[in-house]
Amino acid sequence: MKLHARLDDLPFENHFERLDPAYYSRVDPAPLSDVRLLHFNAGLAAELGLDSATAGDAGLTEALAGNRKITAGCYLATVYAGHQFGSYVPQLGDGRAIMVGQVRDARGGLRELQLKGAGPTPYSRFADGRAVLRSSIREYLCGEAMHALGIATTRSLSLIGSSLPVRRETLERAAVICRVAPSHVRFGHFEYFYLLQRHEMLKPLADLVIDDHYPELAGFPNRYAAWLSEVVERTARTIAQWQAVGFCHGVMNTDNMSVLGLTLDYGPYGFLDAFDSHHICNHTDEGGRYAYDQQPTIGHWNCSRLLQATLPLLHEDPDQAVEIANGILNRYPAAYTTRMMELWRAKFGLRSAQEADRELINRFLNLLDRGKNDFSLSFRALGELRIDAASTPLLRDLITDREGFDAWLADYRARLQFDGEDEAARRARMHAVNPKYLLRNHLLQAAIERAEAGDADEIDRLFRIVQRPFDEQPENQAYAAEPPPEARHISVSCSS
Ligand code: AMP
Ligand code: MG
């Protein structure tokens, strides 16, 4: 693929602006002063056909900050609604994200570029349209971390800091990321038009999503049912992957749910340190609606909201539409459980599927839960375990309930023997799915504090570490450790 020297030269197609303007508003980004490129995602740039040698180019920074509009861009904010913590909010929308447009990537797929934090839009309500440096670093790095973990996600091309003061709980500085995904369309886009009773608006939006992102469904007799089934299955599978790496999203409102099954909108997220099945990563979520163990059920409920909003696409007879929608929604539990069991088996190094595996898996998770043992380090250590009963595994020192562990271990060893695989091969397979390096909150916190003090080096260091989550990286050993005691309860809120 030809690499372009300027963002302006990318082959923009801007499919979204082909829709009726009822779906969006044109907006100009509001310029920022003293912009500085704090990080540039060279790998993603290459996928977009952009020469990363342009990273030092002032013109690029200005464009990615929203200080300069590129002529090929469309610059618009889209309208959506959503269920926030269970209650319907009839109008949200891109309150601080401005779509620059869509380009073709190296493999011919569409990628949408969006400037997040580039100033107010008609959907900002009473807020300022900005994003603070802290939350921009969190989103920038996590997109990359999740991508490297093999989890469908939005990513970001650039992170730009500025001197603009922004008031949150304290005074912070504004930043802008250029977010990139095949599409940022959310469940809430459909809810908006459904609940306004403008049902005729559903079809053109669904057609855009299907034509651009699900072309294989084009010829299906009921393409909307086929598409929604795929959304439900992708959502279930993505959430299973979150559970497998201990990722807590924090704000699983329907306006943060992607119709492509991507992980979208990184706010007060967190990776589990100590395993706590009821862990709540967002301290604003007092009731624990989005706790770790609630995520799969919430994913299902969110899909029910999407299916409600798309009933008019399924059948003209309302009763039949409901019947079809229920059939689609019922795919979720099986899709989730099947994927989750595959992922657990891989994490435990089990090759065959046995009836009793579920119990063996749950017993181990209960041990971790009771002892509040580190989730990722425990699985990593499990990969080091020898079948030979004479050896005492390293893991035993980590687990608090030693007796319970010994009993479990005997059964686990027997189970591994049943599969009868070579130890080295099992270890390699387990290490390829049990990450050693995660974007833990205390690591992020350190990078944020340094960046706020003017030093962006730690952002780059974390960026590189989380790109290789399964590798040993002996030089970065300290980044694999559980948080020091004083950093165990970093609290993260919705404020961003
Ligand atoms: P979030 O909680 O970030 O998913 O945002 C929920 C809604 O509030 C979305 O419509 C956002 O665009 C909007 N929003 C959040 N923060 C801001 C902000 N600082 N300025 C404008 N809109 C915002
Ligand atoms: Mg959001």
Short mmCIF file of C-alpha atoms and ligand atoms in Angstrom, two decimals:
data_model
loop_
_atom_site.label_atom_id
_atom_site.label_comp_id
_atom_site.label_asym_id
_atom_site.label_seq_id
_atom_site.Cartn_x
_atom_site.Cartn_y
_atom_site.Cartn_z
CA MET A 1 0.00 0.00 0.00
CA LYS A 2 1.17 3.48 -0.82
CA LEU A 3 2.00 5.49 2.27
CA HIS A 4 0.72 9.03 2.27
CA ALA A 5 2.85 11.82 3.61
CA ARG A 6 -0.11 13.93 4.80
CA LEU A 7 -3.35 13.12 6.61
CA ASP A 8 -5.03 15.28 3.98
CA ASP A 9 -3.99 12.85 1.27
CA LEU A 10 -5.71 9.80 2.74
CA PRO A 11 -8.54 8.53 0.54
CA PHE A 12 -11.50 9.85 2.54
CA GLU A 13 -14.92 8.45 1.61
CA ASN A 14 -17.14 9.89 4.35
CA HIS A 15 -20.05 7.46 4.13
CA PHE A 16 -21.89 8.88 7.12
CA GLU A 17 -22.53 12.22 5.47
CA ARG A 18 -24.49 10.44 2.75
CA LEU A 19 -27.24 10.05 5.32
CA ASP A 20 -29.96 12.61 5.93
CA PRO A 21 -28.74 15.47 8.17
CA ALA A 22 -31.24 14.33 10.83
CA TYR A 23 -28.54 11.88 11.94
CA TYR A 24 -25.87 14.48 12.58
CA SER A 25 -24.80 18.13 12.76
CA ARG A 26 -21.84 19.70 11.03
CA VAL A 27 -19.37 21.12 13.54
CA ASP A 28 -16.07 22.89 13.43
CA PRO A 29 -13.54 21.81 16.03
CA ALA A 30 -12.61 24.57 18.49
CA PRO A 31 -8.88 25.31 18.35
CA LEU A 32 -6.56 24.63 21.28
CA SER A 33 -3.46 26.53 22.28
CA ASP A 34 0.06 25.14 22.78
CA VAL A 35 -0.73 21.76 21.29
CA ARG A 36 1.90 19.08 21.67
CA LEU A 37 1.92 15.60 20.16
CA LEU A 38 2.46 13.39 23.22
CA HIS A 39 2.19 10.10 21.39
CA PHE A 40 1.67 8.85 17.88
CA ASN A 41 0.55 5.32 17.06
CA ALA A 42 2.93 4.49 14.21
CA GLY A 43 1.55 0.96 13.77
CA LEU A 44 -2.01 2.19 13.36
CA ALA A 45 -0.83 5.01 11.08
CA ALA A 46 0.72 2.41 8.78
CA GLU A 47 -2.55 0.47 8.70
CA LEU A 48 -4.28 3.66 7.59
CA GLY A 49 -1.68 4.24 4.90
CA LEU A 50 -0.12 7.19 6.70
CA ASP A 51 3.65 7.53 6.74
CA SER A 52 4.73 7.67 10.39
CA ALA A 53 7.64 9.90 9.39
CA THR A 54 4.96 12.62 9.33
CA ALA A 55 4.64 12.40 13.12
CA GLY A 56 7.01 15.30 13.63
CA ASP A 57 5.10 17.44 11.18
CA ALA A 58 3.43 20.50 12.75
CA GLY A 59 0.67 20.35 10.13
CA LEU A 60 -0.27 16.85 11.29
CA THR A 61 -0.43 17.85 14.94
CA GLU A 62 -2.59 20.84 14.07
CA ALA A 63 -4.98 18.63 12.09
CA LEU A 64 -5.16 15.97 14.82
CA ALA A 65 -5.79 18.64 17.45
CA GLY A 66 -8.65 20.07 15.38
CA ASN A 67 -6.84 23.38 14.92
CA ARG A 68 -6.80 22.88 11.18
CA LYS A 69 -9.54 21.21 9.15
CA ILE A 70 -8.46 18.91 6.39
CA THR A 71 -10.33 19.56 3.18
CA ALA A 72 -11.27 15.93 2.58
CA GLY A 73 -12.92 15.57 6.01
CA CYS A 74 -16.64 15.79 6.84
CA TYR A 75 -16.50 17.16 10.44
CA LEU A 76 -19.75 16.16 12.03
CA ALA A 77 -21.19 15.03 15.34
CA THR A 78 -23.84 12.32 15.40
CA VAL A 79 -26.96 12.15 17.52
CA TYR A 80 -27.80 9.20 19.75
CA ALA A 81 -29.62 8.39 22.98
CA GLY A 82 -29.11 5.67 25.54
CA HIS A 83 -29.96 3.89 28.73
CA GLN A 84 -27.63 5.24 31.40
CA PHE A 85 -27.56 3.09 34.54
CA GLY A 86 -30.88 1.64 33.47
CA SER A 87 -32.74 4.92 32.83
CA TYR A 88 -33.52 6.18 29.37
CA VAL A 89 -31.96 9.50 28.35
CA PRO A 90 -33.67 10.63 25.14
CA GLN A 91 -30.84 12.70 23.76
CA LEU A 92 -27.11 12.30 24.11
CA GLY A 93 -24.94 12.31 21.00
CA ASP A 94 -21.31 13.07 20.26
CA GLY A 95 -20.94 15.80 22.87
CA ARG A 96 -17.20 16.04 22.49
CA ALA A 97 -16.31 13.84 19.54
CA ILE A 98 -16.17 15.10 15.98
CA MET A 99 -16.04 12.69 13.08
CA VAL A 100 -13.34 13.62 10.58
CA GLY A 101 -14.42 10.98 8.10
CA GLN A 102 -13.87 7.46 6.88
CA VAL A 103 -10.85 6.15 5.01
CA ARG A 104 -9.94 2.80 3.48
CA ASP A 105 -7.24 0.93 5.38
CA ALA A 106 -4.48 -1.25 3.97
CA ARG A 107 -6.85 -4.25 3.80
CA GLY A 108 -9.69 -2.35 2.17
CA GLY A 109 -11.73 -2.01 5.37
CA LEU A 110 -13.32 1.26 6.38
CA ARG A 111 -11.86 3.16 9.34
CA GLU A 112 -13.51 6.15 10.90
CA LEU A 113 -11.43 8.92 12.42
CA GLN A 114 -12.90 10.92 15.25
CA LEU A 115 -11.40 13.75 17.30
CA LYS A 116 -12.40 13.24 20.92
CA GLY A 117 -12.17 16.39 23.04
CA ALA A 118 -12.11 18.79 20.09
CA GLY A 119 -14.73 21.18 21.44
CA PRO A 120 -18.47 21.54 21.91
CA THR A 121 -21.12 20.22 19.55
CA PRO A 122 -24.92 20.64 19.52
CA TYR A 123 -25.00 17.50 21.73
CA SER A 124 -22.71 18.78 24.47
CA ARG A 125 -25.68 19.73 26.67
CA PHE A 126 -24.13 21.76 29.50
CA ALA A 127 -20.62 20.36 29.18
CA ASP A 128 -17.52 21.86 27.60
CA GLY A 129 -16.79 19.45 24.75
CA ARG A 130 -13.36 18.76 26.15
CA ALA A 131 -11.52 15.74 27.50
CA VAL A 132 -8.82 16.01 30.14
CA LEU A 133 -5.30 14.70 29.64
CA ARG A 134 -5.81 12.05 32.35
CA SER A 135 -8.80 10.40 30.65
CA SER A 136 -7.27 10.81 27.18
CA ILE A 137 -4.14 8.92 28.26
CA ARG A 138 -6.37 6.21 29.74
CA GLU A 139 -8.35 5.82 26.52
CA TYR A 140 -5.32 6.07 24.26
CA LEU A 141 -3.38 3.33 26.04
CA CYS A 142 -6.28 1.00 26.72
CA GLY A 143 -7.33 0.78 23.10
CA GLU A 144 -3.85 -0.48 22.32
CA ALA A 145 -3.74 -2.83 25.30
CA MET A 146 -7.06 -4.43 24.39
CA HIS A 147 -6.08 -4.72 20.74
CA ALA A 148 -2.89 -6.55 21.74
CA LEU A 149 -4.97 -8.87 23.93
CA GLY A 150 -6.96 -9.78 20.82
CA ILE A 151 -10.14 -8.02 21.98
CA ALA A 152 -12.24 -6.03 19.52
CA THR A 153 -11.85 -2.36 20.35
CA THR A 154 -11.59 1.20 19.16
CA ARG A 155 -7.99 2.44 19.02
CA SER A 156 -6.36 5.86 18.76
CA LEU A 157 -3.93 7.32 16.28
CA SER A 158 -2.67 10.23 18.36
CA LEU A 159 -2.63 11.81 21.78
CA ILE A 160 -2.28 15.58 21.90
CA GLY A 161 -1.87 17.71 24.99
CA SER A 162 -2.63 21.42 25.30
CA SER A 163 -2.41 24.26 27.81
CA LEU A 164 -6.17 24.86 27.97
CA PRO A 165 -7.37 24.62 31.58
CA VAL A 166 -10.45 22.48 32.06
CA ARG A 167 -12.44 22.29 35.27
CA ARG A 168 -13.35 18.87 36.64
CA GLU A 169 -13.03 18.05 40.37
CA THR A 170 -9.79 19.99 40.07
CA LEU A 171 -8.33 22.14 37.33
CA GLU A 172 -6.81 19.93 34.60
CA ARG A 173 -5.56 20.39 31.04
CA ALA A 174 -7.44 19.58 27.84
CA ALA A 175 -6.23 16.90 25.44
CA VAL A 176 -7.47 15.39 22.18
CA ILE A 177 -7.19 11.87 20.87
CA CYS A 178 -7.88 10.81 17.32
CA ARG A 179 -10.00 7.73 17.85
CA VAL A 180 -10.13 5.14 15.09
CA ALA A 181 -12.62 2.31 14.55
CA PRO A 182 -14.44 0.80 11.59
CA SER A 183 -17.50 2.60 12.98
CA HIS A 184 -18.48 4.32 16.21
CA VAL A 185 -22.22 3.63 15.78
CA ARG A 186 -23.79 2.66 19.10
CA PHE A 187 -26.94 0.86 20.25
CA GLY A 188 -28.07 4.33 21.32
CA HIS A 189 -28.16 5.62 17.73
CA PHE A 190 -31.08 3.27 17.07
CA GLU A 191 -32.74 3.95 20.42
CA TYR A 192 -32.81 7.66 19.63
CA PHE A 193 -34.97 7.30 16.52
CA TYR A 194 -37.10 4.46 17.87
CA LEU A 195 -38.10 6.31 21.03
CA LEU A 196 -38.77 9.50 19.09
CA GLN A 197 -41.19 7.39 17.03
CA ARG A 198 -39.25 8.22 13.87
CA HIS A 199 -39.10 4.58 12.83
CA GLU A 200 -38.48 5.39 9.18
CA MET A 201 -35.02 6.58 10.24
CA LEU A 202 -33.91 3.13 11.42
CA LYS A 203 -33.52 1.51 8.04
CA PRO A 204 -31.06 3.92 6.38
CA LEU A 205 -28.78 3.73 9.42
CA ALA A 206 -28.97 -0.06 9.61
CA ASP A 207 -28.32 -0.24 5.86
CA LEU A 208 -25.22 1.92 6.25
CA VAL A 209 -23.87 -0.31 9.02
CA ILE A 210 -24.64 -3.53 7.13
CA ASP A 211 -23.36 -2.36 3.74
CA ASP A 212 -20.13 -0.99 5.20
CA HIS A 213 -19.40 -3.53 7.92
CA TYR A 214 -21.44 -6.68 7.32
CA PRO A 215 -21.31 -6.99 3.50
CA GLU A 216 -21.60 -10.78 3.79
CA LEU A 217 -25.21 -10.32 5.01
CA ALA A 218 -26.30 -8.27 2.01
CA GLY A 219 -28.14 -11.09 0.24
CA PHE A 220 -29.90 -12.55 3.31
CA PRO A 221 -33.71 -12.76 3.11
CA ASN A 222 -34.10 -10.88 6.39
CA ARG A 223 -30.85 -9.01 6.51
CA TYR A 224 -31.80 -7.04 9.59
CA ALA A 225 -32.47 -10.19 11.61
CA ALA A 226 -29.18 -11.67 10.39
CA TRP A 227 -27.33 -8.48 11.28
CA LEU A 228 -28.86 -8.20 14.76
CA SER A 229 -28.06 -11.86 15.45
CA GLU A 230 -24.47 -11.11 14.60
CA VAL A 231 -24.43 -8.02 16.85
CA VAL A 232 -25.81 -10.08 19.74
CA GLU A 233 -23.24 -12.82 19.21
CA ARG A 234 -20.33 -10.42 18.86
CA THR A 235 -21.39 -8.57 22.00
CA ALA A 236 -21.55 -11.83 23.95
CA ARG A 237 -18.16 -12.95 22.69
CA THR A 238 -16.44 -9.62 23.36
CA ILE A 239 -17.76 -9.58 26.93
CA ALA A 240 -16.55 -13.17 27.44
CA GLN A 241 -13.10 -11.91 26.47
CA TRP A 242 -13.36 -9.07 29.00
CA GLN A 243 -14.14 -11.62 31.72
CA ALA A 244 -11.19 -13.78 30.68
CA VAL A 245 -8.66 -10.97 31.14
CA GLY A 246 -10.44 -9.35 34.09
CA PHE A 247 -11.43 -6.20 32.21
CA CYS A 248 -14.16 -4.12 33.83
CA HIS A 249 -15.69 -1.54 31.51
CA GLY A 250 -17.27 0.58 34.23
CA VAL A 251 -20.05 2.30 32.25
CA MET A 252 -21.91 -0.26 30.15
CA ASN A 253 -24.67 2.16 29.19
CA THR A 254 -26.32 1.41 25.84
CA ASP A 255 -24.76 4.56 24.38
CA ASN A 256 -21.37 2.96 25.02
CA MET A 257 -22.25 -0.29 23.21
CA SER A 258 -20.94 -0.75 19.69
CA VAL A 259 -23.01 -2.29 16.90
CA LEU A 260 -19.79 -3.97 15.78
CA GLY A 261 -19.19 -5.60 19.17
CA LEU A 262 -16.20 -3.36 19.84
CA THR A 263 -15.08 -2.26 23.27
CA LEU A 264 -16.04 1.40 23.17
CA ASP A 265 -15.66 4.49 25.39
CA TYR A 266 -12.91 3.94 27.91
CA GLY A 267 -13.84 5.88 31.02
CA PRO A 268 -13.51 4.54 34.56
CA TYR A 269 -12.46 1.07 33.38
CA GLY A 270 -10.07 -1.20 35.24
CA PHE A 271 -8.29 -4.53 35.01
CA LEU A 272 -8.68 -6.74 38.06
CA ASP A 273 -5.70 -6.82 40.36
CA ALA A 274 -6.90 -8.97 43.28
CA PHE A 275 -9.69 -11.23 42.10
CA ASP A 276 -13.02 -10.08 43.43
CA SER A 277 -15.97 -11.33 41.46
CA HIS A 278 -18.07 -8.37 42.60
CA HIS A 279 -15.39 -5.79 41.84
CA ILE A 280 -16.78 -2.35 40.93
CA CYS A 281 -14.21 -0.29 39.06
CA ASN A 282 -16.23 2.93 38.83
CA HIS A 283 -16.81 4.50 42.20
CA THR A 284 -19.78 6.46 40.79
CA ASP A 285 -21.51 3.06 40.30
CA GLU A 286 -22.61 2.71 43.90
CA GLY A 287 -25.06 -0.12 43.33
CA GLY A 288 -22.55 -2.20 41.38
CA ARG A 289 -24.77 -2.38 38.31
CA TYR A 290 -21.61 -2.76 36.19
CA ALA A 291 -19.57 -4.91 38.60
CA TYR A 292 -17.24 -7.50 37.04
CA ASP A 293 -19.65 -10.40 37.54
CA GLN A 294 -22.61 -8.38 36.23
CA GLN A 295 -21.08 -7.53 32.86
CA PRO A 296 -22.35 -10.61 30.98
CA THR A 297 -25.94 -10.10 32.20
CA ILE A 298 -25.81 -6.38 31.45
CA GLY A 299 -24.56 -7.16 27.94
CA HIS A 300 -27.67 -9.30 27.46
CA TRP A 301 -29.95 -6.55 28.80
CA ASN A 302 -28.30 -3.99 26.54
CA CYS A 303 -28.93 -6.25 23.55
CA SER A 304 -32.60 -6.38 24.57
CA ARG A 305 -32.67 -2.56 24.35
CA LEU A 306 -31.18 -2.69 20.86
CA LEU A 307 -33.70 -5.31 19.76
CA GLN A 308 -36.55 -3.26 21.17
CA ALA A 309 -35.32 -0.24 19.22
CA THR A 310 -35.03 -2.21 15.97
CA LEU A 311 -38.38 -4.05 16.15
CA PRO A 312 -39.73 -2.08 13.16
CA LEU A 313 -36.91 -3.54 11.05
CA LEU A 314 -37.82 -7.11 11.88
CA HIS A 315 -41.44 -7.41 10.80
CA GLU A 316 -44.32 -5.10 9.99
CA ASP A 317 -46.57 -7.11 12.30
CA PRO A 318 -45.57 -6.08 15.85
CA ASP A 319 -46.26 -9.50 17.38
CA GLN A 320 -44.16 -11.25 14.80
CA ALA A 321 -41.41 -8.67 15.22
CA VAL A 322 -41.33 -9.40 18.97
CA GLU A 323 -41.14 -13.11 18.29
CA ILE A 324 -38.20 -12.67 15.92
CA ALA A 325 -36.47 -10.30 18.36
CA ASN A 326 -36.82 -12.81 21.20
CA GLY A 327 -35.35 -15.54 19.04
CA ILE A 328 -32.34 -13.31 18.33
CA LEU A 329 -31.93 -12.26 21.94
CA ASN A 330 -32.02 -15.89 23.05
CA ARG A 331 -28.81 -16.51 21.16
CA TYR A 332 -26.89 -14.44 23.68
CA PRO A 333 -26.66 -16.87 26.63
CA ALA A 334 -25.39 -19.75 24.51
CA ALA A 335 -22.98 -17.53 22.54
CA TYR A 336 -21.59 -16.16 25.80
CA THR A 337 -21.33 -19.50 27.61
CA THR A 338 -19.74 -21.30 24.68
CA ARG A 339 -17.11 -18.62 24.19
CA MET A 340 -16.51 -18.24 27.92
CA MET A 341 -15.94 -21.97 28.39
CA GLU A 342 -13.51 -22.00 25.43
CA LEU A 343 -11.60 -19.13 27.00
CA TRP A 344 -11.53 -20.66 30.48
CA ARG A 345 -10.38 -24.00 29.12
CA ALA A 346 -7.58 -22.24 27.27
CA LYS A 347 -6.59 -20.32 30.39
CA PHE A 348 -6.40 -23.58 32.35
CA GLY A 349 -4.60 -25.35 29.52
CA LEU A 350 -7.36 -27.90 29.01
CA ARG A 351 -7.42 -29.36 25.56
CA SER A 352 -10.45 -31.60 25.61
CA ALA A 353 -13.86 -30.53 26.89
CA GLN A 354 -15.11 -32.49 29.89
CA GLU A 355 -18.37 -32.23 31.77
CA ALA A 356 -16.63 -31.58 35.10
CA ASP A 357 -14.44 -28.72 33.80
CA ARG A 358 -16.88 -26.06 34.85
CA GLU A 359 -16.72 -27.17 38.46
CA LEU A 360 -12.92 -27.34 38.41
CA ILE A 361 -12.76 -23.82 36.97
CA ASN A 362 -15.24 -22.43 39.49
CA ARG A 363 -13.39 -23.99 42.41
CA PHE A 364 -10.19 -22.24 41.37
CA LEU A 365 -11.96 -18.90 40.90
CA ASN A 366 -13.54 -19.30 44.34
CA LEU A 367 -10.09 -19.86 45.84
CA LEU A 368 -8.86 -16.65 44.23
CA ASP A 369 -11.98 -14.79 45.27
CA ARG A 370 -11.75 -15.88 48.91
CA GLY A 371 -8.06 -15.08 49.10
CA LYS A 372 -8.34 -11.95 46.97
CA ASN A 373 -5.37 -13.24 45.01
CA ASP A 374 -4.07 -11.45 41.96
CA PHE A 375 -6.12 -12.61 38.96
CA SER A 376 -3.56 -12.40 36.17
CA LEU A 377 -0.51 -13.46 38.16
CA SER A 378 -2.38 -16.51 39.43
CA PHE A 379 -3.19 -17.66 35.92
CA ARG A 380 0.31 -16.92 34.75
CA ALA A 381 1.66 -19.02 37.61
CA LEU A 382 -0.77 -21.80 36.74
CA GLY A 383 1.00 -22.07 33.42
CA GLU A 384 4.27 -22.74 35.24
CA LEU A 385 2.79 -25.62 37.19
CA ARG A 386 4.30 -29.09 36.73
CA ILE A 387 2.13 -32.18 36.59
CA ASP A 388 4.68 -34.07 38.70
CA ALA A 389 3.11 -34.13 42.17
CA ALA A 390 6.50 -34.04 43.92
CA SER A 391 7.07 -30.43 42.92
CA THR A 392 5.50 -27.64 44.95
CA PRO A 393 4.17 -25.02 42.65
CA LEU A 394 5.04 -21.39 42.98
CA LEU A 395 1.34 -20.71 42.83
CA ARG A 396 0.80 -22.33 46.23
CA ASP A 397 2.61 -19.42 47.89
CA LEU A 398 0.26 -16.96 46.24
CA ILE A 399 -2.98 -18.65 47.26
CA THR A 400 -4.27 -17.89 50.72
CA ASP A 401 -6.36 -21.03 51.23
CA ARG A 402 -3.54 -23.62 51.04
CA GLU A 403 -5.66 -26.63 52.03
CA GLY A 404 -8.33 -25.79 49.52
CA PHE A 405 -5.62 -25.27 46.94
CA ASP A 406 -3.97 -28.64 47.61
CA ALA A 407 -7.25 -30.46 47.15
CA TRP A 408 -7.98 -28.53 43.98
CA LEU A 409 -4.46 -29.10 42.69
CA ALA A 410 -4.73 -32.86 42.96
CA ASP A 411 -7.86 -32.77 40.81
CA TYR A 412 -6.33 -30.33 38.35
CA ARG A 413 -3.23 -32.49 37.91
CA ALA A 414 -5.40 -35.51 37.29
CA ARG A 415 -7.33 -33.51 34.72
CA LEU A 416 -4.14 -32.45 32.92
CA GLN A 417 -2.92 -36.04 32.93
CA PHE A 418 -6.18 -37.06 31.32
CA ASP A 419 -5.42 -34.70 28.41
CA GLY A 420 -1.88 -36.08 28.40
CA GLU A 421 -0.10 -33.23 26.71
CA ASP A 422 3.58 -32.41 26.76
CA GLU A 423 4.31 -29.97 29.62
CA ALA A 424 6.28 -27.49 27.56
CA ALA A 425 3.57 -27.35 24.92
CA ARG A 426 0.88 -26.76 27.55
CA ARG A 427 2.94 -24.04 29.22
CA ALA A 428 3.44 -22.26 25.90
CA ARG A 429 -0.26 -22.46 25.07
CA MET A 430 -1.25 -21.14 28.48
CA HIS A 431 1.24 -18.27 28.38
CA ALA A 432 -0.13 -17.28 24.99
CA VAL A 433 -3.57 -16.64 26.52
CA ASN A 434 -2.79 -15.60 30.10
CA PRO A 435 -1.34 -12.08 29.90
CA LYS A 436 1.57 -11.13 32.08
CA TYR A 437 1.33 -7.39 31.42
CA LEU A 438 -1.91 -5.51 31.89
CA LEU A 439 -2.69 -1.84 31.93
CA ARG A 440 -3.19 -1.80 35.67
CA ASN A 441 -4.55 1.36 37.27
CA HIS A 442 -1.47 2.09 39.34
CA LEU A 443 0.74 1.97 36.22
CA LEU A 444 -1.60 4.34 34.43
CA GLN A 445 -1.68 6.62 37.42
CA ALA A 446 2.11 6.93 37.43
CA ALA A 447 2.17 7.68 33.68
CA ILE A 448 -0.60 10.28 34.09
CA GLU A 449 1.16 12.06 36.96
CA ARG A 450 4.38 12.26 34.98
CA ALA A 451 2.61 13.49 31.87
CA GLU A 452 0.77 16.13 33.88
CA ALA A 453 4.18 17.28 35.08
CA GLY A 454 5.36 17.55 31.48
CA ASP A 455 7.10 14.22 30.88
CA ALA A 456 5.40 11.89 28.38
CA ASP A 457 8.07 9.15 28.43
CA GLU A 458 6.11 6.83 30.66
CA ILE A 459 3.21 6.87 28.21
CA ASP A 460 5.52 5.52 25.55
CA ARG A 461 6.94 2.92 27.90
CA LEU A 462 3.49 1.62 28.84
CA PHE A 463 2.41 1.72 25.21
CA ARG A 464 5.27 -0.62 24.29
CA ILE A 465 4.79 -2.93 27.26
CA VAL A 466 1.07 -3.48 26.73
CA GLN A 467 1.61 -4.20 23.06
CA ARG A 468 3.29 -7.47 24.10
CA PRO A 469 1.10 -8.67 26.98
CA PHE A 470 2.00 -12.35 26.68
CA ASP A 471 5.78 -11.98 26.35
CA GLU A 472 8.10 -12.42 29.31
CA GLN A 473 9.83 -9.01 28.86
CA PRO A 474 12.44 -9.60 31.63
CA GLU A 475 13.50 -5.95 31.42
CA ASN A 476 9.98 -4.87 32.44
CA GLN A 477 9.39 -7.35 35.24
CA ALA A 478 8.34 -4.63 37.70
CA TYR A 479 5.40 -3.74 35.44
CA ALA A 480 3.94 -7.23 35.87
CA ALA A 481 3.74 -7.03 39.65
CA GLU A 482 0.57 -6.48 41.63
CA PRO A 483 0.11 -2.93 42.88
CA PRO A 484 1.93 -1.85 46.03
CA PRO A 485 -0.39 -1.69 49.08
CA GLU A 486 -0.80 2.10 48.92
CA ALA A 487 -1.99 1.86 45.29
CA ARG A 488 -4.53 -0.94 45.72
CA HIS A 489 -7.60 1.21 45.97
CA ILE A 490 -7.12 3.88 43.34
CA SER A 491 -10.63 5.08 42.67
CA VAL A 492 -11.74 6.06 39.23
CA SER A 493 -14.91 8.02 38.53
CA CYS A 494 -16.93 8.98 35.46
CA SER A 495 -15.28 12.42 35.50
CA SER A 496 -13.25 12.76 32.35
P1 AMP B 1 -19.68 9.26 28.55
O1 AMP B 1 -20.08 9.12 29.99
O2 AMP B 1 -18.31 9.78 28.35
O3 AMP B 1 -19.96 8.02 27.76
O4 AMP B 1 -20.61 10.42 27.97
C1 AMP B 1 -22.02 10.43 28.03
C2 AMP B 1 -22.54 11.57 27.18
O5 AMP B 1 -22.06 12.82 27.71
C3 AMP B 1 -22.11 11.55 25.75
O6 AMP B 1 -23.14 12.10 24.99
C4 AMP B 1 -20.89 12.44 25.73
O7 AMP B 1 -20.62 12.98 24.49
C5 AMP B 1 -21.30 13.51 26.73
N1 AMP B 1 -20.14 14.15 27.38
C6 AMP B 1 -19.34 13.63 28.33
N2 AMP B 1 -18.39 14.51 28.70
C7 AMP B 1 -18.59 15.61 27.96
C8 AMP B 1 -17.94 16.88 27.85
N3 AMP B 1 -16.91 17.20 28.62
N4 AMP B 1 -18.44 17.76 26.97
C9 AMP B 1 -19.50 17.47 26.20
N5 AMP B 1 -20.16 16.31 26.25
C10 AMP B 1 -19.72 15.38 27.11
MG MG B 2 -19.97 7.43 26.01
#
